[in-house]
Coordinates of C-alpha atoms in Angstrom, one line a residue:
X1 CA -61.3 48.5 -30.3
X2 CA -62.3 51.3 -28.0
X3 CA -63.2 50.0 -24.1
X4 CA -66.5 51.4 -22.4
X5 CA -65.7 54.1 -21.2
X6 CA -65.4 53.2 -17.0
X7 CA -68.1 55.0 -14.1
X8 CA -65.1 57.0 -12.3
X9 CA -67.7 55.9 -9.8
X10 CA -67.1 52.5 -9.2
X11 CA -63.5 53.5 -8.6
X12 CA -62.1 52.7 -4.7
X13 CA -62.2 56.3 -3.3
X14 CA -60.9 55.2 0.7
X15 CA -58.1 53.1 -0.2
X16 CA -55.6 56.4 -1.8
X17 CA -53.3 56.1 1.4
X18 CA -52.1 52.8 0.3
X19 CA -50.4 54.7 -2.2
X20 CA -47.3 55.8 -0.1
X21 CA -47.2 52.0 1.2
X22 CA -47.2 50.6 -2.2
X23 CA -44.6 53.2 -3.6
X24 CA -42.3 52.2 0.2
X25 CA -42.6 48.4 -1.1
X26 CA -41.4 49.4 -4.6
X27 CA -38.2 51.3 -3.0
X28 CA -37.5 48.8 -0.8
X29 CA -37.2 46.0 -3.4
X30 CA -35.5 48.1 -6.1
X31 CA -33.2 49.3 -3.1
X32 CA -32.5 45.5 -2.4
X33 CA -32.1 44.9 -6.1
X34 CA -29.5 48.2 -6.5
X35 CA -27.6 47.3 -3.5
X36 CA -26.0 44.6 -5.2
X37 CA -25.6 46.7 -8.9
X38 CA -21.8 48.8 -7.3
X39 CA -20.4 45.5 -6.7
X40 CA -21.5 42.4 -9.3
X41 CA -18.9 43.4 -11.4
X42 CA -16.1 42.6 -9.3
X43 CA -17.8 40.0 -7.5
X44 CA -17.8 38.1 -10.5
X45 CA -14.3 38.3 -11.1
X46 CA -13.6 37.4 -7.4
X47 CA -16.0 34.0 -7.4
X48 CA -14.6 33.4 -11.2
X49 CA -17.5 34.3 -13.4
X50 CA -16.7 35.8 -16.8
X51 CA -18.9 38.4 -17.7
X52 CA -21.0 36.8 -20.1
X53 CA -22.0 34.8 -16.9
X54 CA -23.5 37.8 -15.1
X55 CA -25.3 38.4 -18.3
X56 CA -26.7 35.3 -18.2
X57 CA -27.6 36.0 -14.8
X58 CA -29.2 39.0 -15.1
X59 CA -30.9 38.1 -18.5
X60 CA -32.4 35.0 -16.5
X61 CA -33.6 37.4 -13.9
X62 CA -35.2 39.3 -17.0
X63 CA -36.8 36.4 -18.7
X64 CA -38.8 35.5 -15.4
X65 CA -40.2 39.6 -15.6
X66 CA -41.2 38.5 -19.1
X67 CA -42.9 35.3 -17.9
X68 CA -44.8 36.7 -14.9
X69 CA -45.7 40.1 -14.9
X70 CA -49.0 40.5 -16.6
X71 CA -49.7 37.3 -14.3
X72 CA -48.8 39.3 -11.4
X73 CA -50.6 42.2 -12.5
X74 CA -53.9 40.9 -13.5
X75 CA -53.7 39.0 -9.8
X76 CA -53.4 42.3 -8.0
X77 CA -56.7 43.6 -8.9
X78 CA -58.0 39.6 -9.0
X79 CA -56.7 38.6 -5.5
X80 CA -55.6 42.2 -3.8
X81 CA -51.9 43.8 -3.4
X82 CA -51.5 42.3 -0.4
X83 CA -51.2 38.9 -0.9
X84 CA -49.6 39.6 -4.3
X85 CA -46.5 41.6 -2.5
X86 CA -46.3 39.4 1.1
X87 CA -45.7 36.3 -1.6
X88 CA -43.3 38.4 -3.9
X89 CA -41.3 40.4 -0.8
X90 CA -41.0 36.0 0.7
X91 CA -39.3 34.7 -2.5
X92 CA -37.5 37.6 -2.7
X93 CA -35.9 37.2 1.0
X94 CA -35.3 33.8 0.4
X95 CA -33.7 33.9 -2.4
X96 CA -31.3 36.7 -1.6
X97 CA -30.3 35.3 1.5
X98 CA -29.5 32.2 -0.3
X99 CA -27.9 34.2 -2.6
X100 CA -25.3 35.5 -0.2
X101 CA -24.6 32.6 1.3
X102 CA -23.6 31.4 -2.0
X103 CA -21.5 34.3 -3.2
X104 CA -19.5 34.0 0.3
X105 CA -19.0 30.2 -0.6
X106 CA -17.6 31.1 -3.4
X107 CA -15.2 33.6 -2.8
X108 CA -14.2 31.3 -0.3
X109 CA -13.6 28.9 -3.1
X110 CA -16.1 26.2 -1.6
X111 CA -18.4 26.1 -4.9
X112 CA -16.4 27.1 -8.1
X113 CA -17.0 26.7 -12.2
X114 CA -20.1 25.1 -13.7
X115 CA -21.8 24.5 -10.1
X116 CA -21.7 27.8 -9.1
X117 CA -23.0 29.8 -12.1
X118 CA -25.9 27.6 -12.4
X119 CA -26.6 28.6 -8.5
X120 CA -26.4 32.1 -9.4
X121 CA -28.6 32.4 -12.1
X122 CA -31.0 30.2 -10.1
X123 CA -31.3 32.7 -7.1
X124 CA -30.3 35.9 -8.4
X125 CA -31.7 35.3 -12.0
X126 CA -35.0 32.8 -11.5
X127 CA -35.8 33.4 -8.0
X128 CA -35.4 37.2 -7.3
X129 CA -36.9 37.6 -11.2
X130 CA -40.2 36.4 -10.4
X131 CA -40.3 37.7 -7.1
X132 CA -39.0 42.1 -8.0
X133 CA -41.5 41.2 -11.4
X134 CA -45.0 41.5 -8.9
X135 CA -43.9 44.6 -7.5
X136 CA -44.1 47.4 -10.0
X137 CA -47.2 46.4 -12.3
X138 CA -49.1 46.0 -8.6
X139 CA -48.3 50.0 -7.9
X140 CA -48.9 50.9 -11.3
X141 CA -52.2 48.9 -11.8
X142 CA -52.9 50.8 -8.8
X143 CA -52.1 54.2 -9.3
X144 CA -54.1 53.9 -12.3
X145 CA -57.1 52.7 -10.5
X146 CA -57.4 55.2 -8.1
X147 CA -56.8 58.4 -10.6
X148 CA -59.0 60.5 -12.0
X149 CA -57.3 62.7 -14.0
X150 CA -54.4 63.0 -16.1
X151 CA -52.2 65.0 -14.8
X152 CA -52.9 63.1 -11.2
X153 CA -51.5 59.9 -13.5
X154 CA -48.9 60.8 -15.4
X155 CA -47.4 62.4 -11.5
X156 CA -48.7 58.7 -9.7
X157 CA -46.7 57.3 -12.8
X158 CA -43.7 59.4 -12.4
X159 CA -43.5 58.7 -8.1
X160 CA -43.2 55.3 -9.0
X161 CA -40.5 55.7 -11.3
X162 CA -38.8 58.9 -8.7
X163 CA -38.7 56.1 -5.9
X164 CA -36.7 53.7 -8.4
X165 CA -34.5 56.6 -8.9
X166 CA -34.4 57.3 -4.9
X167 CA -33.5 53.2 -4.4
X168 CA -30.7 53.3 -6.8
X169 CA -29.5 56.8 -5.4
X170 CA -29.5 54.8 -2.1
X171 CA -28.9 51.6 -3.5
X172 CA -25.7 53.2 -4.6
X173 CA -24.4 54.3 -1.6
X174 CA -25.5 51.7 0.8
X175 CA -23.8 49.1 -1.6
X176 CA -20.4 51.2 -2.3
X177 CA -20.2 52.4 1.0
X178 CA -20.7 48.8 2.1
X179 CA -18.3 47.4 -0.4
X180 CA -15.2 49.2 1.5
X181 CA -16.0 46.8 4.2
X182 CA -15.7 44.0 1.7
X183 CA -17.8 42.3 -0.8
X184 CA -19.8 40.7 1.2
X185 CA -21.1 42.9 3.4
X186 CA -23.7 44.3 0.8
X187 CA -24.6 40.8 0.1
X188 CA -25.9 40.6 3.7
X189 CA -27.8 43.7 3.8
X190 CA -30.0 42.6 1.4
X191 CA -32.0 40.1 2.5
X192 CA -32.0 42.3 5.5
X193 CA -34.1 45.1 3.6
X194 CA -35.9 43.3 2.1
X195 CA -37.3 41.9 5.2
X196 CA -38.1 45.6 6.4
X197 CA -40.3 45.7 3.6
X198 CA -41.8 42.2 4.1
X199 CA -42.9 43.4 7.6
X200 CA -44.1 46.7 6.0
X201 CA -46.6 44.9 3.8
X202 CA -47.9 42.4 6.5
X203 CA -48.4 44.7 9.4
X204 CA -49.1 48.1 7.5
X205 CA -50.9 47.4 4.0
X206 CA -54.6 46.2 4.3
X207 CA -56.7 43.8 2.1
X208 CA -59.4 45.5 -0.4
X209 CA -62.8 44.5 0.3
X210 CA -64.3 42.4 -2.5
X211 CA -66.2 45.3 -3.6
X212 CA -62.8 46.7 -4.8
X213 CA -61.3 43.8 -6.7
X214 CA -62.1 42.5 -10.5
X215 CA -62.6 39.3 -10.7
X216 CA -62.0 38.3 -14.2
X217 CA -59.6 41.5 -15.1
X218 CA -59.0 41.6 -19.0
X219 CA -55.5 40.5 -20.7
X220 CA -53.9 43.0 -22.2
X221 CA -52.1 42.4 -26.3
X222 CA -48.8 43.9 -26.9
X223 CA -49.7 44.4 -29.9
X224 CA -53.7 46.6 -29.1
X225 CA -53.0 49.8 -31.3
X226 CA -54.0 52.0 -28.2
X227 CA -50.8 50.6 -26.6
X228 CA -48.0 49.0 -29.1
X229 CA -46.1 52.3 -29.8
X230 CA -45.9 53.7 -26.6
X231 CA -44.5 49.9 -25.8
X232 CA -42.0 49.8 -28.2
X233 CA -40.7 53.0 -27.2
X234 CA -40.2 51.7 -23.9
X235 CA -38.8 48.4 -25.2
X236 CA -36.0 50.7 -27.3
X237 CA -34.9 53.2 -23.9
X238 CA -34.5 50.0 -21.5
X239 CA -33.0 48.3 -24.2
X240 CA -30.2 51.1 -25.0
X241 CA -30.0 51.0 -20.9
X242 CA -29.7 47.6 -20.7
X243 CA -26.6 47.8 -22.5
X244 CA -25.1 49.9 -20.6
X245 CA -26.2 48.7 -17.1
X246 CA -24.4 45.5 -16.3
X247 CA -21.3 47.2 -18.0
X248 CA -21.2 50.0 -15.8
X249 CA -18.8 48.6 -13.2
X250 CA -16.5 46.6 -16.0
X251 CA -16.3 50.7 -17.4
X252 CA -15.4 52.3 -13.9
X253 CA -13.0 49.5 -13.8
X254 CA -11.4 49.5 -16.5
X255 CA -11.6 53.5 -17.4
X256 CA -9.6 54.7 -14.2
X257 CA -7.7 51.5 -13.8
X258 CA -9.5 50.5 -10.0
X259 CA -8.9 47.7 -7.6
X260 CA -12.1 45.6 -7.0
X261 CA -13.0 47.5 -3.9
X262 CA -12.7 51.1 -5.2
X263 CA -14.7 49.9 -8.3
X264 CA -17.4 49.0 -6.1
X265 CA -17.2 52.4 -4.4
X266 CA -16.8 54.5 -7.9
X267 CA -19.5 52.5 -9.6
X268 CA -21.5 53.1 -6.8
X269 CA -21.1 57.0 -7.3
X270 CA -21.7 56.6 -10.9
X271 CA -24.9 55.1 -10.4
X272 CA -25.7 58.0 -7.8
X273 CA -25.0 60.2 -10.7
X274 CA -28.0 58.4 -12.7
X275 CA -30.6 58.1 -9.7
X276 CA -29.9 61.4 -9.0
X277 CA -30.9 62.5 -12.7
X278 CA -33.5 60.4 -12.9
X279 CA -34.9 61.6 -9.3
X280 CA -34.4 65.4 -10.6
X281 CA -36.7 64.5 -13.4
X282 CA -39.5 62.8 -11.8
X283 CA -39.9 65.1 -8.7
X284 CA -39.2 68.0 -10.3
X285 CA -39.6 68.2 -14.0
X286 CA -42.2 66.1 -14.6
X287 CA -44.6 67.5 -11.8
X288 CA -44.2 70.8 -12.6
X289 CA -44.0 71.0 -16.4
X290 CA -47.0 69.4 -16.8
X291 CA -46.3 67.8 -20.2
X292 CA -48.2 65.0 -21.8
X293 CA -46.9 61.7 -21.9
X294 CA -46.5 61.8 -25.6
X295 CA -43.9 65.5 -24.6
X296 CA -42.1 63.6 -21.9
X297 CA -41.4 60.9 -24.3
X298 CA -39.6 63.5 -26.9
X299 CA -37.8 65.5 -24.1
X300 CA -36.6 62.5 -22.2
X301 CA -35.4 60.9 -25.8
X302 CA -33.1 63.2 -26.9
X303 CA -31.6 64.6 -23.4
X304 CA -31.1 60.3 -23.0
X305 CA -29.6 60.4 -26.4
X306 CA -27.1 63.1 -25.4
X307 CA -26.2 60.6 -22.2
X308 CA -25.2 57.8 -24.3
X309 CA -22.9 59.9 -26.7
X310 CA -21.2 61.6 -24.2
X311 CA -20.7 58.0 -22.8
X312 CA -19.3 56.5 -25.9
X313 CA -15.8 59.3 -25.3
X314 CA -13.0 57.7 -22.8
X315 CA -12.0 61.2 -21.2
X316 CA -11.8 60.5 -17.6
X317 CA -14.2 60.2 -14.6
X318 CA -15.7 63.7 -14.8
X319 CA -17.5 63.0 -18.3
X320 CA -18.3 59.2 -17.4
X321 CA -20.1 60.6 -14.5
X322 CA -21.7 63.8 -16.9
X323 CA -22.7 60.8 -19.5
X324 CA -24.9 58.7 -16.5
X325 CA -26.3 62.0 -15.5
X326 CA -27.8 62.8 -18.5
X327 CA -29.1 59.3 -19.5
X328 CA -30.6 59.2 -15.8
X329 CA -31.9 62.9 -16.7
X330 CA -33.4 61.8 -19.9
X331 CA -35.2 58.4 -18.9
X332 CA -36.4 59.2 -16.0
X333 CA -38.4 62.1 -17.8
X334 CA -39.5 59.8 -20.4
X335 CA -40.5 57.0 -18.4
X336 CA -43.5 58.7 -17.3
X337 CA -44.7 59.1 -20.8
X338 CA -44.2 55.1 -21.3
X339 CA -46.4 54.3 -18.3
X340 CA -48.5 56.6 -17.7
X341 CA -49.6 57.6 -22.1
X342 CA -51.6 54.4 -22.8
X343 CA -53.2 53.9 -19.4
X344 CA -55.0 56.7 -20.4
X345 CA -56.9 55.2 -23.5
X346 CA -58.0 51.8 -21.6
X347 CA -60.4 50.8 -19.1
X348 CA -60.6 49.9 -15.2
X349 CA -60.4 46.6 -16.1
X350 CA -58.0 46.2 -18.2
X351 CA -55.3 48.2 -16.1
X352 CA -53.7 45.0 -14.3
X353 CA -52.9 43.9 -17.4
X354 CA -51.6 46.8 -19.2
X355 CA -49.2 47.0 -16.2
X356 CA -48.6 43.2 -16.1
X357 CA -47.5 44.3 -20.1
X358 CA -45.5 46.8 -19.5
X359 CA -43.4 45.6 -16.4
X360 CA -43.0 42.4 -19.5
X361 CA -42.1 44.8 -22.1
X362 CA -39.2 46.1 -19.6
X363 CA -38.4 43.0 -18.8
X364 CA -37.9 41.6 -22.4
X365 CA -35.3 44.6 -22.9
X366 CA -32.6 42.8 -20.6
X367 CA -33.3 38.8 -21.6
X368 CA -30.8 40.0 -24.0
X369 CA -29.1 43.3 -23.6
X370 CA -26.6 43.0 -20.7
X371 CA -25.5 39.5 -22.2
X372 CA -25.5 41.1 -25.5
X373 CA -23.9 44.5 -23.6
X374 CA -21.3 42.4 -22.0
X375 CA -20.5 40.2 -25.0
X376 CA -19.4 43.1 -26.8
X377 CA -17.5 44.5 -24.0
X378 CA -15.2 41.5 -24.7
X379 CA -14.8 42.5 -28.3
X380 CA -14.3 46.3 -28.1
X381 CA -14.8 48.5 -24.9
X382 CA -17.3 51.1 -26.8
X383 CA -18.7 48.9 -28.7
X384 CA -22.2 48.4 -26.2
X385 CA -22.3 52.2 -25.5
X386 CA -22.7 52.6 -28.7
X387 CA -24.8 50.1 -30.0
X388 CA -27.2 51.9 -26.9
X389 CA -26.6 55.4 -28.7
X390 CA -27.9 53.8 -31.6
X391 CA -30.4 52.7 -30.0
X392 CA -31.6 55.6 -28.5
X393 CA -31.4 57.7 -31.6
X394 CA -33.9 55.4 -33.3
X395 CA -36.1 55.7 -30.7
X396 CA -36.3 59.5 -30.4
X397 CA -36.5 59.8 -34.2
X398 CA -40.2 57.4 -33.4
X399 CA -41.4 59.3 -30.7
X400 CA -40.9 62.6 -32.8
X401 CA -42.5 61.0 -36.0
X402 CA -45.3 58.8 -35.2
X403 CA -48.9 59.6 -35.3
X404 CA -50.0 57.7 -31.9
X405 CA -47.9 60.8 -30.2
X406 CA -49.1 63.4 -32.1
X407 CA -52.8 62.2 -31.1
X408 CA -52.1 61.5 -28.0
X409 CA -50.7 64.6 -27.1
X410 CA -54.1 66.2 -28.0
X411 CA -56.4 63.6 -27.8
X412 CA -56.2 61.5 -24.7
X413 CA -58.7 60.4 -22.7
X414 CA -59.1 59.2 -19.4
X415 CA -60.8 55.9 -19.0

């Protein structure tokens, strides 16, 4: 079914500075969220979690995105961004202060065993889920509101995705520089950023006047033809990442043979490597190739694809660190393509939605890849990097061969 088209008209035309305010919320959640990515690994040996545990706790956090984001993203254009984001940003600072009060009592050995992993995936699984969900379909929905052209969305698309890519570059070094000081000191800083960006939000970003806002916005199917193959090419790159995500630091570990405080320091450089690929891609590449999303899909597919094969090899730190590159490299030029490619055949009021599904879509990839991804770390070291390479390979092979990509890539329309 093809939407009306929508009067570029009724668009808001004075609200494009809240841009840069909604992209500063989505860094400084994802930075709170990549702070603590250098060091779960060997906090969870130090508190007495297996890994399977962290997957749990992670995959928790994952089914919550699943749950809530189309909710979230329909309520952003329903109720505004700004009370959307000042309730997300206040779970989210409750919950990860919590959160490292908990971690501290347990590597004091105050709450061990059963007690303590159902405490973890409470806060960092449930809570700070539903609260990182509301962030990125409320830019997106966004972005795509106030766009009136293509090439002005797939770039709004990619700056969302370049400041994910800027949080984990500085998510990476604030948590493994942090980590030297011990574990917990990255657990502390947390809560404090995300505070920062609660007080960004109250003081800075302003309420829409009714005018702007959609009352009854439109729910979105996974499974609309305009939409389903560009989501199920996302669902296959976050999955193949999701396996590889959580067992980044268990690699680093185990690889070079680390302590748990140089892990947290060399997995924090390793996920440098990644942002710094993916940040490559969406400031440079992406703006200035000018490539549809249906291109940055194909490109982004097989230089990820390269990533996770290079991965797979045990050859030292140089080559772990070339492998991340790439797959950073790769997705973040790709990712564009996902978010951006069907916003482009659906109306106004159906983009809260769309957003709400593909924040969902994301999410769905790690309800079971980093328990899945760790579980097989137990088995056999390579065996989740290259179940990712698989992966990836299948969805490149998509992306190259389906018709919605060869259409889109000369038939898109801006609604």
């Amino acid at each position: 079914m093809t939407p009306p088209t929508t009067d570029t008209a009724t668009r808001p035309t004075t609200s494009r500075s809240q841009i840069p305010l909604l992209l500063g919320a989505v860094f400084l959640i994802y930075l709170g969220q990549m702070t603590l990515n250098p060091i779960i690994a060997p906090l969870s040996r130090e508190v007495g979690l297996a890994e399977w545990q962290i997957g749990v706790t992670i995959s928790a956090a994952a089914i919550m995105i699943v749950l809530t984001s189309q909710f979230w993203g329909r309520r952003s254009q329903s109720w505004g961004r700004k009370p959307v984001l000042v309730a997300a940003f206040c779970l989210a600072v409750v919950t990860m202060a919590l959160f490292a009060v908990l971690a501290w009592l347990g590597m004091t050995g105050a709450i061990t065993g059963t007690l303590l992993f159902v405490l973890f995936v409470i806060l960092r699984g449930i809570g700070f889920g539903t609260a990182i969900a509301a962030v990125p379909p409320t830019a997106q929905a966004y972005i795509a509101d106030v766009t009136t052209d293509e090439s002005a969305r797939v770039k709004g698309m990619a700056a969302v995705g370049a400041v994910q890519g800027i949080a984990m570059i500085g998510g990476s070094i604030v948590g493994g520089l942090l980590s030297a000081f011990g574990l917990i000191s990255p657990l502390i800083a947390v809560p404090i950023l995300l505070t920062v960006g609660l007080a960004l939000i109250v003081f800075r970003l302003r309420r829409e006047p009714r005018h702007e806002l959609i009352q009854a916005p439109v729910r979105i199917s996974p499974l609309d033809p305009r939409v389903w193959p560009f989501l199920l090419a996302g669902f296959g790159m976050f999955t193949a990442l999701g396996f590889i995500q959580v067992i980044t630091g268990f690699i680093v570990q185990d690889r070079l043979g680390l302590d748990a405080a140089t892990t947290g320091l060399v997995t924090g450089g390793a996920l440098l490597a990644a942002g710094v690929g993916m940040v490559l891609a969406q400031t440079v590449v992406v703006p200035r190739s000018g490539w549809k999303p249906a291109t940055l899909l194909r490109v982004g597919g097989v230089i990820a694809l390269m990533g996770f094969l290079v991965l797979i090899v045990d050859a030292g730190s140089v080559l772990l660190f070339a492998a991340v590159l790439l797959v950073g490299l790769g997705l973040g030029i790709a990712m564009p393509g996902y978010t951006a490619g069907p916003t482009l055949l659906i109306g106004r009021e159906e983009q809260g939605g769309l957003a709400g599904v593909i924040g969902a879509t994301t999410g769905l990839t790690f309800v079971i890849a980093p328990t899945a991804g760790t579980a097989l770390y137990g088995l056999w070291a390579p065996l989740p990097v290259i179940t990712a390479a698989a992966i990836m390979l299948i969805v490149t092979v998509f992306v190259l061969t389906h018709p919605r990509f060869r259409r889109a890539n000369t038939a898109s329309r801006l609604r």
